[in-house]
mmCIF file of C-alpha atoms and ligand atoms in Angstrom:
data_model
loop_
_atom_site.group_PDB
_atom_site.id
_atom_site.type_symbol
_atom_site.label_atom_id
_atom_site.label_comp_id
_atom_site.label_asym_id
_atom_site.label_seq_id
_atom_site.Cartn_x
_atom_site.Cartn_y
_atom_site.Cartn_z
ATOM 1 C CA UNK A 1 75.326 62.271 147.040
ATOM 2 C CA UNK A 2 74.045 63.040 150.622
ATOM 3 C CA UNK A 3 70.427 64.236 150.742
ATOM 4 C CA UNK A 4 70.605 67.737 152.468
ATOM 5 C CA UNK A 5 68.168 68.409 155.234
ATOM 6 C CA UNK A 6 66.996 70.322 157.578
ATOM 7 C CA UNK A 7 64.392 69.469 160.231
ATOM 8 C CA UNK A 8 61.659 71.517 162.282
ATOM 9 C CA UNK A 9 60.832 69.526 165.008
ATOM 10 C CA UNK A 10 58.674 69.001 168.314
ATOM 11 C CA UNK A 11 60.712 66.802 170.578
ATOM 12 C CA UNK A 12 58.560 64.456 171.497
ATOM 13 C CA UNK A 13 59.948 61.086 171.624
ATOM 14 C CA UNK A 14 59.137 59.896 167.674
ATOM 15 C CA UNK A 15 60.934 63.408 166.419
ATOM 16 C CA UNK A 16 64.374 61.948 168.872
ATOM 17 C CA UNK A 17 64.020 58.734 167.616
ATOM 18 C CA UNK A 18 63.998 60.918 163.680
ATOM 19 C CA UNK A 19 66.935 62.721 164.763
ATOM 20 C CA UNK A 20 68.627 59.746 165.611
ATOM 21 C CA UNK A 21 68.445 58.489 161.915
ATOM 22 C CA UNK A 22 68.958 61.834 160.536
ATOM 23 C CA UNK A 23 72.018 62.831 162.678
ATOM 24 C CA UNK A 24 73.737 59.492 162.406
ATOM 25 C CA UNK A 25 72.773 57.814 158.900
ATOM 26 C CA UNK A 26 75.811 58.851 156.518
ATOM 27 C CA UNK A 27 73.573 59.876 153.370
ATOM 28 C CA UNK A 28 71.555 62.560 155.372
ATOM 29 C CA UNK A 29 73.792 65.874 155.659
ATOM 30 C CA UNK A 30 71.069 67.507 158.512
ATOM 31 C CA UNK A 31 72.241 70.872 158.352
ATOM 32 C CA UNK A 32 70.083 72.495 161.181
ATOM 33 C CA UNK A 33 67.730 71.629 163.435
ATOM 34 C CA UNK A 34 64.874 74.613 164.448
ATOM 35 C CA UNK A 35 62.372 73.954 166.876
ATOM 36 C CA UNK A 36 58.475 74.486 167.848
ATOM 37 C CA UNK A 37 55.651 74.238 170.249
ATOM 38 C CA UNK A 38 53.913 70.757 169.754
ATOM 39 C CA UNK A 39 54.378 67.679 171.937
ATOM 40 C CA UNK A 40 55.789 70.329 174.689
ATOM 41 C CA UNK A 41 56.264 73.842 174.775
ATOM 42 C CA UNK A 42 59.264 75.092 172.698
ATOM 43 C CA UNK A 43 61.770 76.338 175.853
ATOM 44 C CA UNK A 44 61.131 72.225 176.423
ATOM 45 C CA UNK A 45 61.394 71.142 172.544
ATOM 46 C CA UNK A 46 64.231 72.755 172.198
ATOM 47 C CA UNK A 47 66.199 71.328 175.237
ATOM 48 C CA UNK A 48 65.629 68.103 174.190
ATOM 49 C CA UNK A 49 66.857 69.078 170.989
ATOM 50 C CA UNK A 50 70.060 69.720 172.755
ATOM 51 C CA UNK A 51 70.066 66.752 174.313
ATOM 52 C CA UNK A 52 70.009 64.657 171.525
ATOM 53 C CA UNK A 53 72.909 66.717 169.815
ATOM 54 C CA UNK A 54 74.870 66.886 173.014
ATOM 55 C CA UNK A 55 74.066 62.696 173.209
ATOM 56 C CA UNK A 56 75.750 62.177 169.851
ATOM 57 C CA UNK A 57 78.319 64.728 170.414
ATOM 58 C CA UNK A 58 77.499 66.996 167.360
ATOM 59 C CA UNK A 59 77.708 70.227 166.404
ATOM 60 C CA UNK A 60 74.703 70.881 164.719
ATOM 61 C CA UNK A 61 73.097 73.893 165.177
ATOM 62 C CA UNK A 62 69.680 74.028 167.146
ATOM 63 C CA UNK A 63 67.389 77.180 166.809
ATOM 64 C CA UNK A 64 64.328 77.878 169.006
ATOM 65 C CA UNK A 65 61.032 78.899 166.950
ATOM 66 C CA UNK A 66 57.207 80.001 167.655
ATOM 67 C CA UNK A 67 55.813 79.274 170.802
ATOM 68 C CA UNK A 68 52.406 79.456 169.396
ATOM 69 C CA UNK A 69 50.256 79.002 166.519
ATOM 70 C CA UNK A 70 49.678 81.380 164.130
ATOM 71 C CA UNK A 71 46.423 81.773 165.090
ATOM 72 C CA UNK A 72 44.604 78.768 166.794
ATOM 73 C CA UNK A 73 45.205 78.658 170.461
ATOM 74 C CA UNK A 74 48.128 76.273 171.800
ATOM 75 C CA UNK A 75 47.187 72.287 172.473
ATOM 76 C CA UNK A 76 50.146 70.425 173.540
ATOM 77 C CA UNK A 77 50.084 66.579 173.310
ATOM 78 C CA UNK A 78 52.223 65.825 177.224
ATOM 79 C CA UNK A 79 49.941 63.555 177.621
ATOM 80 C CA UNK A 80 51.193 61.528 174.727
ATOM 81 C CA UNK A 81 54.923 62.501 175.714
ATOM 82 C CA UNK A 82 55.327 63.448 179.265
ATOM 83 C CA UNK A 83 55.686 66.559 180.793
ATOM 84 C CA UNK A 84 59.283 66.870 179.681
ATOM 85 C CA UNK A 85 58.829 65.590 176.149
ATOM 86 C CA UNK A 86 61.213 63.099 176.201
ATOM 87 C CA UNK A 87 61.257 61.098 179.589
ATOM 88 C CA UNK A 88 62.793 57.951 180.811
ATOM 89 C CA UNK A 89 66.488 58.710 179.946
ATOM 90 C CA UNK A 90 69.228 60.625 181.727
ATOM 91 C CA UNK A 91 70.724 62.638 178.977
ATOM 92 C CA UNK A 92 74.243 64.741 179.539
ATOM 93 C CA UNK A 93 73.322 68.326 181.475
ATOM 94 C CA UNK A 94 76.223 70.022 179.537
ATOM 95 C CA UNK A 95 74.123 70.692 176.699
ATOM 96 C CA UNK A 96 75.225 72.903 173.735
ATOM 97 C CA UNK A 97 73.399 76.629 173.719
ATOM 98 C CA UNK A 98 70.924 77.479 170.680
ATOM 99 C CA UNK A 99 71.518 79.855 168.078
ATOM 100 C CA UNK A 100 71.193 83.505 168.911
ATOM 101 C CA UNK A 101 68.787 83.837 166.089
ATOM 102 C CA UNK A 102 65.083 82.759 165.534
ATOM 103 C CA UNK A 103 64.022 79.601 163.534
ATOM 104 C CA UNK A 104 62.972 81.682 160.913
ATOM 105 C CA UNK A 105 65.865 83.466 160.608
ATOM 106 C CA UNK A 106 68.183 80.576 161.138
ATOM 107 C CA UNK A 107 66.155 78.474 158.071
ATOM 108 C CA UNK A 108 66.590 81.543 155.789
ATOM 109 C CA UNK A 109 70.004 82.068 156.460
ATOM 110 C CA UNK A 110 71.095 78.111 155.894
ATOM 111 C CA UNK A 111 68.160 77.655 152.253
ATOM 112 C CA UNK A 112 69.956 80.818 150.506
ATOM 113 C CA UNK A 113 73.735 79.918 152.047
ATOM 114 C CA UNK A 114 73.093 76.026 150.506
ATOM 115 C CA UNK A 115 74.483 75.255 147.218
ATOM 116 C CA UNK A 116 72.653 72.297 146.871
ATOM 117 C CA UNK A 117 69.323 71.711 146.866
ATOM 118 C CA UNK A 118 67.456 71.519 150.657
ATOM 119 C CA UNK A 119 64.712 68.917 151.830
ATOM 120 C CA UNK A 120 62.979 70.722 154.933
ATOM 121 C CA UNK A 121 61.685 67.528 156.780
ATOM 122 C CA UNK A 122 58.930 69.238 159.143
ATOM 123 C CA UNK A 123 57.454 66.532 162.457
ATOM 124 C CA UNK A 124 55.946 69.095 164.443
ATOM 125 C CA UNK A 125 53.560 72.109 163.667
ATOM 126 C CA UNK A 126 54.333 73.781 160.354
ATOM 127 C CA UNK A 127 53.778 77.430 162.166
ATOM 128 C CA UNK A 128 58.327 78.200 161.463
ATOM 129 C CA UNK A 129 57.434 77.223 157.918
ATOM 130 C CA UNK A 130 54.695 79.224 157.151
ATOM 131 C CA UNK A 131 56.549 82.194 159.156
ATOM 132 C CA UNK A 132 59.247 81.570 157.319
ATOM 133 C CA UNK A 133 57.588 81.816 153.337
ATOM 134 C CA UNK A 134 55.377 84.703 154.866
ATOM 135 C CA UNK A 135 58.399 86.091 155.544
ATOM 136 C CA UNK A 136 61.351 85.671 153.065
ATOM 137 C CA UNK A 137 59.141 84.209 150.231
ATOM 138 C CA UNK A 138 61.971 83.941 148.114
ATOM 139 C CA UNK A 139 63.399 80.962 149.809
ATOM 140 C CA UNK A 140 60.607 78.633 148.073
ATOM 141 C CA UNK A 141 62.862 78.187 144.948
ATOM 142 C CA UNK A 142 65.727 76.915 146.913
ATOM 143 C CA UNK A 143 64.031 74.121 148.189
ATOM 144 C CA UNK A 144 63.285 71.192 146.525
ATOM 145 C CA UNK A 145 60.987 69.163 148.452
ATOM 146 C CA UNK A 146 59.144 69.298 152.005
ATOM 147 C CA UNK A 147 58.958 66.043 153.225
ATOM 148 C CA UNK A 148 56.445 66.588 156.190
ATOM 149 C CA UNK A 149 54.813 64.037 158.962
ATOM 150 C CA UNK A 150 51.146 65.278 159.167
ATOM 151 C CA UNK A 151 47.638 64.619 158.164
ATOM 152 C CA UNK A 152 45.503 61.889 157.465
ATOM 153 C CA UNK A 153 43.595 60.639 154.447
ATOM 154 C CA UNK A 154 41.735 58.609 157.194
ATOM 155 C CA UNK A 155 40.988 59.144 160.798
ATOM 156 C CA UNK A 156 42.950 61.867 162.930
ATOM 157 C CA UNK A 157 44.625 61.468 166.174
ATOM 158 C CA UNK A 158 42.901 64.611 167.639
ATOM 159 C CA UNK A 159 39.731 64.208 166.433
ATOM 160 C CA UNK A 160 38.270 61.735 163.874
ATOM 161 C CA UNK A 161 39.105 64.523 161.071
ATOM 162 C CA UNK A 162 42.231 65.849 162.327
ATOM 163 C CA UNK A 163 45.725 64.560 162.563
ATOM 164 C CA UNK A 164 47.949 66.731 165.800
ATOM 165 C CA UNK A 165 50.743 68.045 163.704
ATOM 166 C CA UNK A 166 47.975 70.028 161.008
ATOM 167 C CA UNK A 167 45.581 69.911 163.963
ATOM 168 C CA UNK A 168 47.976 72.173 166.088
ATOM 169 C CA UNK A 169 48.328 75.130 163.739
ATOM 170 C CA UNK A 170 46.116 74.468 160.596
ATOM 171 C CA UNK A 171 46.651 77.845 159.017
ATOM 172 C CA UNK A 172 50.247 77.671 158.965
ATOM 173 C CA UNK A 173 49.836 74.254 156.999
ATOM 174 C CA UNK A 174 47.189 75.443 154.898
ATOM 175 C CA UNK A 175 49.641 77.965 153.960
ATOM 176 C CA UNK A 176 52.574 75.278 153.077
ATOM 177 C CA UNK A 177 50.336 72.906 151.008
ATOM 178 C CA UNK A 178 49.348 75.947 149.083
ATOM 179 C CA UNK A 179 53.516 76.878 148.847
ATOM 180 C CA UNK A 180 53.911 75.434 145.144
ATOM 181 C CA UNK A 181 56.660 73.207 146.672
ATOM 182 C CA UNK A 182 56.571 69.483 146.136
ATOM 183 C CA UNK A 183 55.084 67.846 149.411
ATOM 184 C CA UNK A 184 55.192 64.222 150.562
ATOM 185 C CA UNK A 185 52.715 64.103 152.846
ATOM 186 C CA UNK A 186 54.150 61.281 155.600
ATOM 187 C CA UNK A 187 50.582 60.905 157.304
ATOM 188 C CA UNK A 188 48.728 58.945 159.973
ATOM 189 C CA UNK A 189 47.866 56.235 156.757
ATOM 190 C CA UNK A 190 51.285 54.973 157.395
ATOM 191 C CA UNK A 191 52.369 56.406 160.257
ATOM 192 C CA UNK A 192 50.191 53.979 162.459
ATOM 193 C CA UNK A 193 50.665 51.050 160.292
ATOM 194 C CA UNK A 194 54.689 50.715 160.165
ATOM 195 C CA UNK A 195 53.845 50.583 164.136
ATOM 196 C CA UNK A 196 57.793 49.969 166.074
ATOM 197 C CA UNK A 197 56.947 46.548 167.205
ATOM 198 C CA UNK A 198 57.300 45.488 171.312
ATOM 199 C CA UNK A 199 59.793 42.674 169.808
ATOM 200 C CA UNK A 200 62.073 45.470 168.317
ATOM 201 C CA UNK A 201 61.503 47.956 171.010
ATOM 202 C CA UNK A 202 62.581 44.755 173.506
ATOM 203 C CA UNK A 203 65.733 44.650 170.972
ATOM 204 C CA UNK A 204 66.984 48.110 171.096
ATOM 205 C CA UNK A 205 69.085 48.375 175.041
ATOM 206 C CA UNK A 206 70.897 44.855 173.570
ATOM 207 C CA UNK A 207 72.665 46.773 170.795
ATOM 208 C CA UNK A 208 74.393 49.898 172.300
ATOM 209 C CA UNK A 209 73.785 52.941 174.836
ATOM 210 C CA UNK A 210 71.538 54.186 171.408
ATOM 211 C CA UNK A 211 69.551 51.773 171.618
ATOM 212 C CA UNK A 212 69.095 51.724 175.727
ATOM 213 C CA UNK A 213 68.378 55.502 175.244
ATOM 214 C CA UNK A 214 66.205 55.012 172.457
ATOM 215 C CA UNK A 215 63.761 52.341 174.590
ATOM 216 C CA UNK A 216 63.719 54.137 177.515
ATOM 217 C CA UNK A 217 62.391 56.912 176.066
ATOM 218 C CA UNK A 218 60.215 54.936 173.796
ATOM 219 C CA UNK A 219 58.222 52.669 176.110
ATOM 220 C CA UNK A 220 57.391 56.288 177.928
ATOM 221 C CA UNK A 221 55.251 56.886 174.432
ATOM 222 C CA UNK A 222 51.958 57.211 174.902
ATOM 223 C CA UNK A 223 51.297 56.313 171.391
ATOM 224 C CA UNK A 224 51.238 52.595 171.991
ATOM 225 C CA UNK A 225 48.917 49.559 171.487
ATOM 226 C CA UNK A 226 49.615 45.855 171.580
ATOM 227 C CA UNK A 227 50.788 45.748 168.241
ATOM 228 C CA UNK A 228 53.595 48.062 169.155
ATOM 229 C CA UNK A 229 54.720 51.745 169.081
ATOM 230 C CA UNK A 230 53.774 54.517 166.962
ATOM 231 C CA UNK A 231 57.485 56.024 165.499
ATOM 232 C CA UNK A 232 55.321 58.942 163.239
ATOM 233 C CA UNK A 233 58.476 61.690 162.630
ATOM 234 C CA UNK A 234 61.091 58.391 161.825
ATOM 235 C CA UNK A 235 59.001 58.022 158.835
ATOM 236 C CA UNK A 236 59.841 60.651 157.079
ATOM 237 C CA UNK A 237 63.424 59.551 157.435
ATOM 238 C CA UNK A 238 62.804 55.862 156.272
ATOM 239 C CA UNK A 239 60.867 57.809 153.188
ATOM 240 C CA UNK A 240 63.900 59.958 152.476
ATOM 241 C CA UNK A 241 66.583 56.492 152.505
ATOM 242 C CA UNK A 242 63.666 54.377 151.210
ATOM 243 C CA UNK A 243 60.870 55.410 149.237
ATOM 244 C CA UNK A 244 60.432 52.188 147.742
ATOM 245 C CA UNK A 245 59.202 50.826 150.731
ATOM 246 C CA UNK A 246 56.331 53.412 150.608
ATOM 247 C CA UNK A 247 53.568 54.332 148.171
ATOM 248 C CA UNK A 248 52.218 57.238 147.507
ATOM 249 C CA UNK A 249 49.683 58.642 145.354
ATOM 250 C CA UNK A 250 49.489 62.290 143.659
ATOM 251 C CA UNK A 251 46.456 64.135 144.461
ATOM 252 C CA UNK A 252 45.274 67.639 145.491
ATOM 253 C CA UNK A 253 45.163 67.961 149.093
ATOM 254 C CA UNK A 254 43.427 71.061 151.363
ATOM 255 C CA UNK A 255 43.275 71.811 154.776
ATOM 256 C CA UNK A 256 40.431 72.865 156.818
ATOM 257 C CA UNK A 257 40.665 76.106 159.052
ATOM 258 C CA UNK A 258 38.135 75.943 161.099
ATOM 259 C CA UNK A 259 34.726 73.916 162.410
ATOM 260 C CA UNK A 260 34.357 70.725 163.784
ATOM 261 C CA UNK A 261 36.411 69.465 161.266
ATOM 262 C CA UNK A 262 39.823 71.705 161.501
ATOM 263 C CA UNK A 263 42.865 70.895 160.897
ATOM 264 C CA UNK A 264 41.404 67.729 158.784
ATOM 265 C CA UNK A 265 43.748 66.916 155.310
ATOM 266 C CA UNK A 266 41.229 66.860 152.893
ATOM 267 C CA UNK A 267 42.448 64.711 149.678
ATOM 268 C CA UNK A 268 40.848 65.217 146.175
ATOM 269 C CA UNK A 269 41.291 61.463 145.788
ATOM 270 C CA UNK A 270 39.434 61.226 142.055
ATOM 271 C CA UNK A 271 40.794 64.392 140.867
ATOM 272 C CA UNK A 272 37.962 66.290 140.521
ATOM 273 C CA UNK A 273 37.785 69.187 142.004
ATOM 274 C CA UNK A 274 41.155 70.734 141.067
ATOM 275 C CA UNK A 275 41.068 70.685 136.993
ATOM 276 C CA UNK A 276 43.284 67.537 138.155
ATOM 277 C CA UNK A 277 46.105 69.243 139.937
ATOM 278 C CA UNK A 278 47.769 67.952 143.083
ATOM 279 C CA UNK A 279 49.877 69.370 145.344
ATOM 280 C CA UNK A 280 51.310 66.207 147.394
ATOM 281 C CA UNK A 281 52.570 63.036 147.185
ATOM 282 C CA UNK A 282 50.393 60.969 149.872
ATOM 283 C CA UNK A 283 51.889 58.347 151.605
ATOM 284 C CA UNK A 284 49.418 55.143 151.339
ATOM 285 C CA UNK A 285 51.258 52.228 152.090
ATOM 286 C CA UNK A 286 54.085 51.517 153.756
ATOM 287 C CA UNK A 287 56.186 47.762 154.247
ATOM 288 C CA UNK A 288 55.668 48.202 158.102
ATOM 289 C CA UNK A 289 58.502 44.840 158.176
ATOM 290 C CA UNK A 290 61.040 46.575 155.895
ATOM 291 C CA UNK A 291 60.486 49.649 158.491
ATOM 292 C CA UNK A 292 61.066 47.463 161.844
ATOM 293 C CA UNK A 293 64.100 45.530 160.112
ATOM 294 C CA UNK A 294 65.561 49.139 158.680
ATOM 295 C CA UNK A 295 64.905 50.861 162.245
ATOM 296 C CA UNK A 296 67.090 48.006 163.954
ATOM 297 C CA UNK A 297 70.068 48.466 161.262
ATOM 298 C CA UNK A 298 70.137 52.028 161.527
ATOM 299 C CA UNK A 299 70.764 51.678 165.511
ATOM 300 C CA UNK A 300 72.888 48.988 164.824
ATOM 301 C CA UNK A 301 75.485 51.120 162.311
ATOM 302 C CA UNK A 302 75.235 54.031 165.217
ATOM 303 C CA UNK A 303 78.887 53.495 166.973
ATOM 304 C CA UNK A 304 77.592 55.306 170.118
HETATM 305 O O1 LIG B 1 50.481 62.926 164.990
HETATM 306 C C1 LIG B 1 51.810 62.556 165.226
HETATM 307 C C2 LIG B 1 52.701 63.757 165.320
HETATM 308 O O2 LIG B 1 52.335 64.522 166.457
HETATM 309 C C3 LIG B 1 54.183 63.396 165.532
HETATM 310 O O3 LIG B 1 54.981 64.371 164.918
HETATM 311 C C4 LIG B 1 54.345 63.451 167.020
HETATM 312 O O4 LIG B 1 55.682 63.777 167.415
HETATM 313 C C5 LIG B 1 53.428 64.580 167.370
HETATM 314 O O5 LIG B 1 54.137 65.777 167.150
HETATM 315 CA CA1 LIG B 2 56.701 65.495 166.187
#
């Protein structure tokens, strides 16, 4: 059975390497795609949406979401992705036009149309989400799991505390940890450990015009080291095909609001403070080889 998704994203370069595996692996069904402010502003998220649909000649629908936090003011991260979001590739200009609805409205409609049960894989802010249970609360029992790339149990990528994703909007995740839905939290623990490495980025233009679009818009990430290239958002995908490749531990986990430390994913790691109830699974280990070898096969299967 295909695993039903659909995916709020901040294209970004990691989220359209995500929606690469998502679109093109045959055991996703990604049902919709909804977009936010993040990496880039949303008129810019969602274009490159577009342009990864229109690349792999799909139909599926793209809807435009919040251009701002819920309440904290906006931070992009262009200087992680460009100014465009996604640079380095010339992508078809005949791109397909969003839905004439909101994000919100476009996730509400698809969770209560779904006869099956719907994993909402968030890589960008979770501002649509929280909009969205704020709004029509009664899609919570129609989903079964969020599978979400944010946080940290360690140190943040936007301060020491804070992780960009929860860092961006930290209200709006605050509000989805506190949802009652089951949460994998896909976080900075192995997000920057399963690292793309230069050898398989070097690999990718051999395979196919995937993989040449894939690396030229990868080696424009600015979230790179000498060990390779951060791929945070295709984690939640290699989660979803392989979660044995990935540990994760139960445990309670808040967010902070505000201060020096906001937007920081605070994880009640000896059970103690929550008569021992959790609210995630936390990703703490990940086979970072198993992820390099899977990320090559996947653009490898991808007849494009
Ligand atoms: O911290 C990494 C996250 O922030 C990823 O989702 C990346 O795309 C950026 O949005
Ligand atoms: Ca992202």
């Amino acid at each position: 059975m295909t695993i039903k998704i659909l995916m709020d994203t901040d294209p970004g370069i990691d989220d359209a390497a995500a929606l690469t595996m998502a679109i093109n692996d045959p055991n996703i069904d990604l049902k919709l795609i909804t977009t936010v402010a993040g990496n880039v502003t949303v008129d810019k998220t969602t274009i490159n949406a577009l342009k990864i649909v229109r690349f792999f000649n799909q139909d599926i629908p793209v809807a435009a979401g919040a251009e701002q936090p819920l309440f904290k003011d906006f931070e992009d991260a262009a200087r992680i992705h460009g100014a465009s979001g996604m640079p380095g590739y010339e992508f078809p200009t005949d791109l397909p036009t969003p839905l004439h609805k909101t994000a919100v409205e476009a996730l509400h409609d698809e969770i209560m149309a779904s006869a099956d049960p719907i994993t909402l894989v968030p890589t960008g802010s979770y501002t649509n989400i929280a909009l969205l249970f704020s709004e029509y609360p009664e899609v919570k029992s129609h989903i079964d799991r969020i599978v979400a790339m944010g946080g940290a149990l360690g140190k943040g990528n936007m301060t020491s505390a804070a992780e960009f994703n929860v860092f961006t909007d930290p209200d709006a995740a605050a509000i989805v940890y506190k949802s009652g839905i089951p949460i994998v939290m896909v976080g900075l623990d192995i997000t920057m450990k399963a690292l793309l490495t230069h050898e398989s980025i070097e690999e990718l233009p051999k395979i196919s015009e995937t993989g040449k679009m894939l690396h030229d818009i990868i080696i424009n990430d600015g979230d790179n080291s000498d060990s390779g290239i951060a791929m945070h958002d295709v984690n939640t995908i290699f989660y979803l095909l392989h979660p044995e490749a990935i540990k994760t531990e139960d445990m309670w986990i808040d967010v902070v609001t505000d201060g020096p430390a906001i937007g920081e994913t605070v994880g009640d790691i000896r059970g103690a403070y929550h008569d021992g109830k959790t609210n995630a699974k936390v990703s703490v280990d990940i086979d970072a080889v198993a992820f390099n070898k899977w990320f090559l096969e996947e653009v490898r299967a991808i007849k494009n």
